Short mmCIF file of C-alpha atoms and ligand atoms in Angstrom, two decimals:
data_model
loop_
_atom_site.label_atom_id
_atom_site.label_comp_id
_atom_site.label_asym_id
_atom_site.label_seq_id
_atom_site.Cartn_x
_atom_site.Cartn_y
_atom_site.Cartn_z
CA MET A 1 72.49 107.64 80.39
CA ALA A 2 73.89 105.58 83.21
CA HIS A 3 73.16 107.75 86.20
CA SER A 4 73.15 106.08 89.55
CA SER A 5 69.95 106.55 91.51
CA LYS A 6 72.01 108.31 94.17
CA ALA A 7 72.73 111.08 91.71
CA PHE A 8 69.09 112.08 91.48
CA LYS A 9 66.67 113.65 93.86
CA GLY A 10 63.38 113.87 92.04
CA ASP A 11 64.15 115.55 88.77
CA LYS A 12 67.02 117.52 90.15
CA LYS A 13 70.39 115.95 89.78
CA MET A 14 72.38 115.70 93.00
CA TYR A 15 76.04 115.77 92.25
CA GLU A 16 78.68 114.85 94.77
CA GLN A 17 80.93 117.66 93.73
CA ASN A 18 81.11 120.81 91.70
CA PHE A 19 84.12 120.66 89.46
CA TYR A 20 85.17 124.28 89.91
CA ASN A 21 85.33 123.82 93.67
CA LEU A 22 88.07 121.25 93.33
CA GLU A 23 91.75 121.85 93.63
CA TYR A 24 93.96 119.73 91.43
CA ASN A 25 94.77 117.20 94.13
CA GLU A 26 91.14 116.89 95.12
CA LEU A 27 90.24 116.07 91.53
CA LYS A 28 92.92 113.41 91.50
CA LYS A 29 91.56 111.94 94.70
CA HIS A 30 88.06 111.83 93.26
CA LEU A 31 89.22 110.08 90.17
CA SER A 32 91.09 107.49 92.18
CA GLU A 33 87.73 106.63 93.75
CA PHE A 34 86.51 105.66 90.27
CA ASN A 35 88.54 102.45 90.37
CA LEU A 36 91.57 103.99 88.74
CA SER A 37 95.11 103.24 89.79
CA GLU A 38 97.00 106.13 91.32
CA LYS A 39 98.98 106.56 88.14
CA ALA A 40 95.90 106.50 85.90
CA ALA A 41 94.04 108.93 88.19
CA SER A 42 96.98 111.27 88.01
CA MET A 43 97.11 111.13 84.23
CA ARG A 44 93.35 111.59 83.84
CA ALA A 45 93.26 114.47 86.32
CA ASN A 46 95.93 116.19 84.31
CA GLN A 47 94.03 115.67 81.05
CA ILE A 48 90.73 116.89 82.47
CA TRP A 49 92.32 119.86 84.17
CA LYS A 50 93.91 120.91 80.89
CA PHE A 51 90.65 120.51 78.98
CA VAL A 52 88.77 122.70 81.42
CA TYR A 53 91.35 125.26 82.39
CA LYS A 54 93.69 125.43 79.41
CA LYS A 55 91.31 124.86 76.53
CA GLY A 56 88.02 126.03 77.97
CA VAL A 57 86.25 122.73 77.34
CA GLY A 58 83.57 122.51 80.00
CA ASN A 59 81.49 119.63 78.68
CA PRO A 60 82.81 116.19 79.68
CA ASP A 61 81.41 114.75 76.41
CA ASN A 62 84.15 116.69 74.69
CA PHE A 63 86.97 115.25 76.77
CA ILE A 64 88.29 113.37 73.77
CA ASN A 65 90.90 110.69 74.58
CA LEU A 66 89.12 109.78 77.79
CA PRO A 67 87.40 106.38 77.95
CA LEU A 68 83.64 106.69 77.57
CA GLU A 69 83.10 104.75 80.76
CA LEU A 70 85.12 107.27 82.72
CA ILE A 71 83.36 110.20 81.08
CA ASN A 72 80.02 108.74 82.13
CA LYS A 73 81.18 108.28 85.71
CA ILE A 74 82.47 111.82 85.83
CA LYS A 75 79.23 113.18 84.42
CA THR A 76 77.24 111.40 87.08
CA LYS A 77 79.30 112.50 90.04
CA ILE A 78 80.70 115.88 89.11
CA ASP A 79 78.76 118.99 88.17
CA PHE A 80 80.27 121.02 85.33
CA ASN A 81 77.35 123.39 84.87
CA LYS A 82 78.21 127.04 85.00
CA ILE A 83 76.41 130.06 86.34
CA SER A 84 74.49 132.04 83.73
CA ILE A 85 74.76 135.47 82.20
CA GLU A 86 71.85 137.62 83.24
CA GLU A 87 73.01 140.78 81.53
CA LYS A 88 76.02 142.18 79.73
CA LYS A 89 76.96 145.79 79.22
CA ALA A 90 79.78 147.11 77.10
CA SER A 91 81.12 150.60 77.65
CA ARG A 92 82.34 152.93 74.92
CA ASP A 93 85.85 152.59 76.33
CA GLY A 94 85.82 148.79 75.97
CA THR A 95 85.01 147.95 79.59
CA ILE A 96 82.59 145.05 79.83
CA LYS A 97 80.41 144.33 82.81
CA TRP A 98 78.57 141.08 83.26
CA LEU A 99 75.80 140.46 85.67
CA PHE A 100 75.97 136.77 86.50
CA LYS A 101 73.17 134.78 88.03
CA LEU A 102 74.27 132.19 90.56
CA ASN A 103 72.43 128.90 90.81
CA ASP A 104 70.76 130.15 93.98
CA GLY A 105 69.39 133.16 92.09
CA ASN A 106 71.75 135.75 93.55
CA LEU A 107 73.34 138.21 91.17
CA ILE A 108 76.99 139.21 91.09
CA GLU A 109 79.05 141.45 88.86
CA THR A 110 82.33 140.93 87.07
CA VAL A 111 84.13 143.56 85.03
CA TYR A 112 86.75 143.36 82.28
CA ILE A 113 88.85 146.47 81.96
CA PRO A 114 90.96 146.52 78.78
CA PHE A 115 94.32 148.22 78.44
CA GLY A 116 95.07 147.83 74.77
CA LYS A 117 94.88 144.22 73.66
CA THR A 118 95.01 142.77 77.15
CA GLY A 119 93.25 143.67 80.33
CA THR A 120 92.30 143.06 83.92
CA LEU A 121 89.37 141.09 85.22
CA CYS A 122 87.76 142.37 88.37
CA VAL A 123 85.96 139.60 90.25
CA SER A 124 83.48 139.64 93.11
CA SER A 125 84.09 137.69 96.30
CA GLN A 126 80.77 138.20 98.08
CA VAL A 127 77.19 139.02 97.22
CA GLY A 128 76.93 142.50 98.72
CA CYS A 129 79.29 143.67 101.45
CA THR A 130 79.21 144.21 105.21
CA LEU A 131 81.73 147.04 105.31
CA ASN A 132 79.48 149.95 104.47
CA CYS A 133 82.16 152.30 103.14
CA LYS A 134 80.20 155.49 102.67
CA PHE A 135 81.27 156.24 99.10
CA CYS A 136 80.83 152.69 97.79
CA HIS A 137 77.76 151.61 95.92
CA THR A 138 78.07 147.98 96.97
CA GLY A 139 77.97 149.13 100.58
CA THR A 140 74.36 150.18 100.17
CA GLN A 141 73.43 146.59 99.55
CA MET A 142 73.15 144.30 102.52
CA ILE A 143 75.28 141.21 102.55
CA VAL A 144 73.71 138.04 101.38
CA LYS A 145 76.55 135.58 101.26
CA ASN A 146 80.16 134.63 100.72
CA LEU A 147 80.81 133.30 97.24
CA GLU A 148 81.89 129.71 96.95
CA THR A 149 85.18 128.94 95.27
CA THR A 150 83.31 127.63 92.24
CA GLU A 151 81.41 130.91 91.91
CA ILE A 152 84.65 132.86 91.88
CA ILE A 153 86.31 130.55 89.38
CA GLN A 154 83.28 130.54 87.10
CA GLN A 155 83.44 134.34 86.82
CA VAL A 156 86.87 133.90 85.28
CA LEU A 157 85.84 131.04 83.01
CA LEU A 158 82.73 132.79 81.73
CA ALA A 159 84.66 135.99 81.08
CA LYS A 160 87.24 133.94 79.17
CA ASP A 161 84.47 132.29 77.14
CA GLU A 162 82.91 135.65 76.40
CA LEU A 163 86.21 137.20 75.35
CA THR A 164 87.27 134.04 73.46
CA ASP A 165 90.36 134.08 75.58
CA TRP A 166 91.54 130.49 75.30
CA SER A 167 94.64 130.92 73.19
CA LYS A 168 98.18 131.19 74.52
CA GLU A 169 98.21 134.95 74.14
CA LYS A 170 95.98 135.74 77.07
CA LYS A 171 93.62 138.68 76.98
CA ILE A 172 92.96 138.55 80.70
CA ARG A 173 96.41 139.16 82.11
CA ASN A 174 95.56 140.19 85.62
CA ILE A 175 92.87 139.31 88.10
CA VAL A 176 91.88 141.67 90.86
CA TYR A 177 89.58 140.82 93.73
CA MET A 178 88.10 144.29 93.64
CA GLY A 179 84.51 143.58 92.72
CA MET A 180 81.69 143.24 95.18
CA GLY A 181 82.58 142.22 98.69
CA GLU A 182 85.54 142.01 101.01
CA PRO A 183 87.75 139.11 99.90
CA LEU A 184 89.43 138.74 103.27
CA TYR A 185 86.06 138.14 104.90
CA ASN A 186 85.72 135.16 102.60
CA PHE A 187 89.23 133.98 103.29
CA ASN A 188 89.05 130.22 102.70
CA ASN A 189 87.09 130.31 99.47
CA VAL A 190 89.20 133.13 98.08
CA LYS A 191 92.37 131.29 99.07
CA LYS A 192 91.20 128.15 97.32
CA SER A 193 90.16 130.03 94.19
CA ILE A 194 93.65 131.49 94.03
CA GLU A 195 95.22 128.03 94.27
CA ILE A 196 93.13 127.05 91.24
CA LEU A 197 93.98 130.23 89.33
CA LYS A 198 97.69 129.74 89.98
CA ASN A 199 97.90 126.11 88.87
CA VAL A 200 100.42 125.95 86.02
CA ASP A 201 98.62 123.14 84.21
CA GLY A 202 95.52 125.29 84.06
CA LEU A 203 94.80 129.00 84.15
CA GLU A 204 98.35 129.76 85.20
CA PHE A 205 97.98 133.18 86.76
CA GLY A 206 101.24 133.85 88.58
CA PRO A 207 100.91 135.35 92.07
CA LYS A 208 102.14 138.69 90.74
CA ARG A 209 99.20 138.76 88.33
CA ILE A 210 96.63 138.43 91.10
CA THR A 211 95.74 141.21 93.50
CA ILE A 212 93.52 141.03 96.51
CA SER A 213 92.03 144.31 97.54
CA THR A 214 91.04 144.81 101.16
CA ALA A 215 89.53 147.60 103.19
CA GLY A 216 92.04 146.67 105.89
CA ILE A 217 91.09 143.57 107.86
CA VAL A 218 94.28 143.48 109.87
CA PRO A 219 94.37 139.88 111.20
CA GLU A 220 93.46 138.50 107.78
CA ILE A 221 96.15 140.58 106.09
CA LEU A 222 98.65 138.83 108.35
CA SER A 223 97.18 135.42 107.50
CA ALA A 224 97.14 136.26 103.81
CA SER A 225 100.82 137.18 103.93
CA LYS A 226 101.54 133.57 104.90
CA GLU A 227 98.80 131.68 103.10
CA ILE A 228 97.74 133.59 99.99
CA LYS A 229 100.82 135.51 98.85
CA THR A 230 99.44 137.48 95.94
CA CYS A 231 99.83 141.20 95.46
CA LEU A 232 97.93 143.22 98.00
CA ALA A 233 95.95 146.41 97.51
CA VAL A 234 94.68 148.30 100.51
CA SER A 235 91.78 150.70 100.19
CA LEU A 236 93.26 153.47 102.28
CA HIS A 237 91.27 156.52 101.15
CA ALA A 238 92.37 158.68 104.08
CA PRO A 239 95.65 159.37 105.90
CA THR A 240 94.27 159.89 109.41
CA ASP A 241 92.02 157.80 111.64
CA GLU A 242 89.68 160.73 112.04
CA ILE A 243 88.95 161.14 108.34
CA ARG A 244 89.08 157.44 107.55
CA GLU A 245 86.56 156.60 110.23
CA LYS A 246 84.06 158.99 108.69
CA ILE A 247 84.13 157.25 105.34
CA MET A 248 85.16 153.71 106.29
CA PRO A 249 83.56 152.32 109.46
CA ILE A 250 86.03 149.40 109.48
CA ASN A 251 88.64 151.89 110.68
CA LYS A 252 86.91 151.96 114.06
CA LYS A 253 87.91 148.33 114.48
CA TYR A 254 91.33 148.41 112.83
CA LYS A 255 93.18 151.70 113.21
CA LEU A 256 95.71 153.01 110.74
CA LYS A 257 98.70 152.16 112.88
CA ALA A 258 97.73 148.49 113.07
CA LEU A 259 96.86 148.50 109.38
CA ILE A 260 100.22 149.93 108.42
CA ASP A 261 102.04 147.44 110.64
CA SER A 262 100.24 144.59 108.90
CA CYS A 263 101.07 146.06 105.49
CA ARG A 264 104.72 146.33 106.45
CA LYS A 265 104.75 142.68 107.43
CA TYR A 266 102.95 141.68 104.24
CA ALA A 267 105.48 143.57 102.13
CA GLU A 268 108.35 141.96 104.03
CA MET A 269 107.00 138.49 103.41
CA ASN A 270 106.11 139.01 99.76
CA LYS A 271 108.86 141.39 98.69
CA GLU A 272 106.34 143.48 96.81
CA LYS A 273 105.13 146.99 97.34
CA ILE A 274 101.59 147.35 98.64
CA PHE A 275 99.19 149.23 96.36
CA LEU A 276 97.38 151.91 98.27
CA GLU A 277 94.03 152.81 96.74
CA TYR A 278 92.90 156.37 97.33
CA VAL A 279 89.62 157.65 95.92
CA LEU A 280 89.70 161.44 95.80
CA LEU A 281 86.55 162.87 97.37
CA LYS A 282 85.90 166.58 97.17
CA ASP A 283 86.68 168.43 100.42
CA ILE A 284 86.97 165.16 102.33
CA ASN A 285 90.39 163.69 101.64
CA ASP A 286 91.82 165.86 98.83
CA THR A 287 93.37 168.70 100.81
CA LYS A 288 97.02 169.73 101.00
CA TYR A 289 96.98 168.60 104.64
CA CYS A 290 95.86 165.12 103.55
CA ALA A 291 98.55 164.93 100.86
CA GLN A 292 101.23 165.79 103.40
CA LYS A 293 99.92 163.31 105.96
CA LEU A 294 99.81 160.69 103.24
CA ILE A 295 103.42 161.31 102.28
CA LYS A 296 104.43 160.73 105.87
CA LEU A 297 102.37 157.56 106.08
CA MET A 298 103.86 156.21 102.85
CA GLY A 299 107.35 156.60 104.28
CA GLY A 300 106.57 153.82 106.75
CA PHE A 301 106.57 150.82 104.43
CA PRO A 302 107.13 149.85 100.78
CA CYS A 303 104.08 151.04 98.90
CA LYS A 304 102.81 152.80 95.83
CA LEU A 305 99.80 154.99 95.54
CA ASN A 306 96.94 154.64 93.13
CA LEU A 307 94.81 157.77 93.04
CA ILE A 308 91.33 157.02 91.79
CA GLU A 309 88.68 159.31 90.44
CA PHE A 310 85.48 158.94 92.39
CA ASN A 311 82.75 157.26 90.36
CA VAL A 312 79.59 159.09 91.14
CA TRP A 313 76.47 157.03 91.62
CA PRO A 314 72.93 158.24 92.21
CA GLY A 315 72.50 159.29 95.82
CA ALA A 316 76.18 158.92 96.70
CA GLY A 317 76.39 162.09 98.75
CA PHE A 318 80.00 162.67 97.65
CA GLU A 319 81.50 164.51 94.73
CA PRO A 320 84.68 163.86 92.84
CA SER A 321 87.54 166.27 93.40
CA SER A 322 88.04 168.94 90.75
CA LYS A 323 90.64 168.42 88.01
CA GLU A 324 92.86 171.07 89.61
CA LYS A 325 92.68 169.44 93.02
CA VAL A 326 93.44 166.04 91.54
CA SER A 327 96.55 167.27 89.74
CA GLU A 328 97.67 169.30 92.75
CA PHE A 329 97.32 166.24 94.98
CA TYR A 330 99.07 164.03 92.44
CA ASN A 331 101.97 166.47 92.01
CA THR A 332 102.48 166.89 95.75
CA ILE A 333 102.86 163.13 96.17
CA LYS A 334 105.02 162.77 93.07
CA GLU A 335 107.39 165.52 94.18
CA SER A 336 107.89 163.72 97.47
CA GLY A 337 109.51 160.87 95.52
CA HIS A 338 106.82 158.25 96.13
CA VAL A 339 105.40 156.17 93.30
CA VAL A 340 101.98 157.45 92.36
CA THR A 341 99.60 156.73 89.49
CA LEU A 342 96.33 158.34 88.58
CA ARG A 343 93.65 155.92 87.53
CA LYS A 344 91.00 157.33 85.30
CA SER A 345 87.73 155.71 86.03
CA LYS A 346 86.52 153.44 83.28
CA GLY A 347 83.15 152.17 82.29
CA ASN A 348 81.38 155.23 83.67
CA ASP A 349 78.54 154.93 81.22
CA ILE A 350 77.68 151.44 82.43
CA LEU A 351 78.26 151.96 86.16
CA GLY A 352 80.95 149.44 85.57
CA ALA A 353 84.00 150.47 87.50
CA CYS A 354 85.14 148.45 90.45
CA GLY A 355 83.66 149.58 93.67
CA GLN A 356 80.57 150.75 91.93
CA LEU A 357 78.94 147.43 91.63
CA LYS A 358 75.53 146.90 92.92
CA THR A 359 72.90 144.43 92.01
CA GLU A 360 69.42 144.21 93.30
CA SER A 361 69.98 141.01 95.16
CA LYS A 362 67.62 140.12 97.93
CA LYS A 363 68.43 141.51 101.30
CA ILE A 364 68.03 138.33 103.23
CA SER A 365 70.56 138.49 105.98
CA LYS A 366 72.41 141.52 107.17
CA LYS A 367 75.67 140.09 108.31
CA LEU A 368 77.88 137.08 107.90
CA ASP A 369 79.82 136.02 110.92
CA ASN A 370 82.83 138.25 110.82
N1 LIG B 1 86.40 145.35 99.83
C1 LIG B 1 87.56 145.50 99.02
C2 LIG B 1 87.33 145.29 97.53
C3 LIG B 1 86.12 145.90 96.89
S1 LIG B 1 86.07 147.61 96.51
C4 LIG B 1 88.21 146.82 99.29
O1 LIG B 1 87.67 147.62 100.03
O2 LIG B 1 89.31 147.03 98.80
C5 LIG B 1 87.27 147.89 95.28
C6 LIG B 1 87.84 149.31 95.30
O3 LIG B 1 86.93 150.29 94.74
C7 LIG B 1 88.15 149.80 96.69
O4 LIG B 1 89.37 150.48 96.70
C8 LIG B 1 87.00 150.74 96.94
O5 LIG B 1 87.27 151.61 97.98
C9 LIG B 1 86.87 151.40 95.60
N2 LIG B 1 85.61 152.12 95.39
C10 LIG B 1 84.43 151.88 95.98
N3 LIG B 1 83.49 152.73 95.55
C11 LIG B 1 84.07 153.52 94.63
C12 LIG B 1 83.61 154.60 93.81
N4 LIG B 1 82.34 154.98 93.83
N5 LIG B 1 84.50 155.18 92.97
C13 LIG B 1 85.77 154.75 92.92
N6 LIG B 1 86.26 153.75 93.66
C14 LIG B 1 85.43 153.14 94.52
#
């Protein structure tokens, strides 16, 4: 093989780029550096992009119709290797959870949640999380790092490979950034991954099919309203500062009033209702008082409520609300005229539901700079 010496460091290959980190225009630019005219680079970028993101062909040797010389250049300079599957668990209800091993050894989790023949893929944006929400399993794990764009994109590609989801009739219809981590604390890489997901010559996930879920990082919500423009879910979980602060320390930094203002602005910009996520915790946030406060809060901006059953994990220190409490809470909101859904937790038997993801990654550093 015609590798340049620059591409090697000892036995380990040193690539200039990882393919799945590249936006379409960046790929084009790279190709134009391979002595291709602008027009040829454009055509080749389009072909390669379609191979990788439309057909699921990740090995440059299989880029048929491309000149061999170009394939060899690409192979030398651009890394197409993917992360690996460390473990896979399938739940009785069809939910699948993968534990992926990054090239640096860290482990992350990705979950496919089916609804009939199609489903939603829940991706991670960080290894671990700094937020420390008291009811969240990931919060017990110290942060290790922000995921790179490539590591986010590869979760989608590997899930598609695993589900043989490369035909026109997509199985994965929606992508939610609701796995491990706080996506808005990894703003740039998440933003770039969304650009790649949206590209119509590739994976073609429209902005309405992508949802970012945040615990409420107010300044980043405002930036996201201008720069990311997907659907937004906010993990609310309590209707007053007092209660929210007890279960979500981030509320000490960004109070509900500021959070709601930012949501209002986001909804104005994107003309979409904000999803409010609300995990019902026994005797914490499931009272009549909370339901009434929540109704008032929901009157302030276009939103819909997603009530979620608490997924118990060993040592959680919280219990799920009783069936009666859940339906009472649900009915109170419904009768007020607001849109409310009740999400049954899925993948219980594999600890697979979003927000319940925890891997035994090494606790190297406690905090990223945020
Ligand atoms: N940091 C982001 C995304 C990750 S958490 C956020 O806070 O939105 C994804 C969702 O799962 C959040 O709404 C989170 O509050 C919720 N969640 C966390 N732990 C849970 C549990 N044990 N049961 C049910 N939902 C949980």
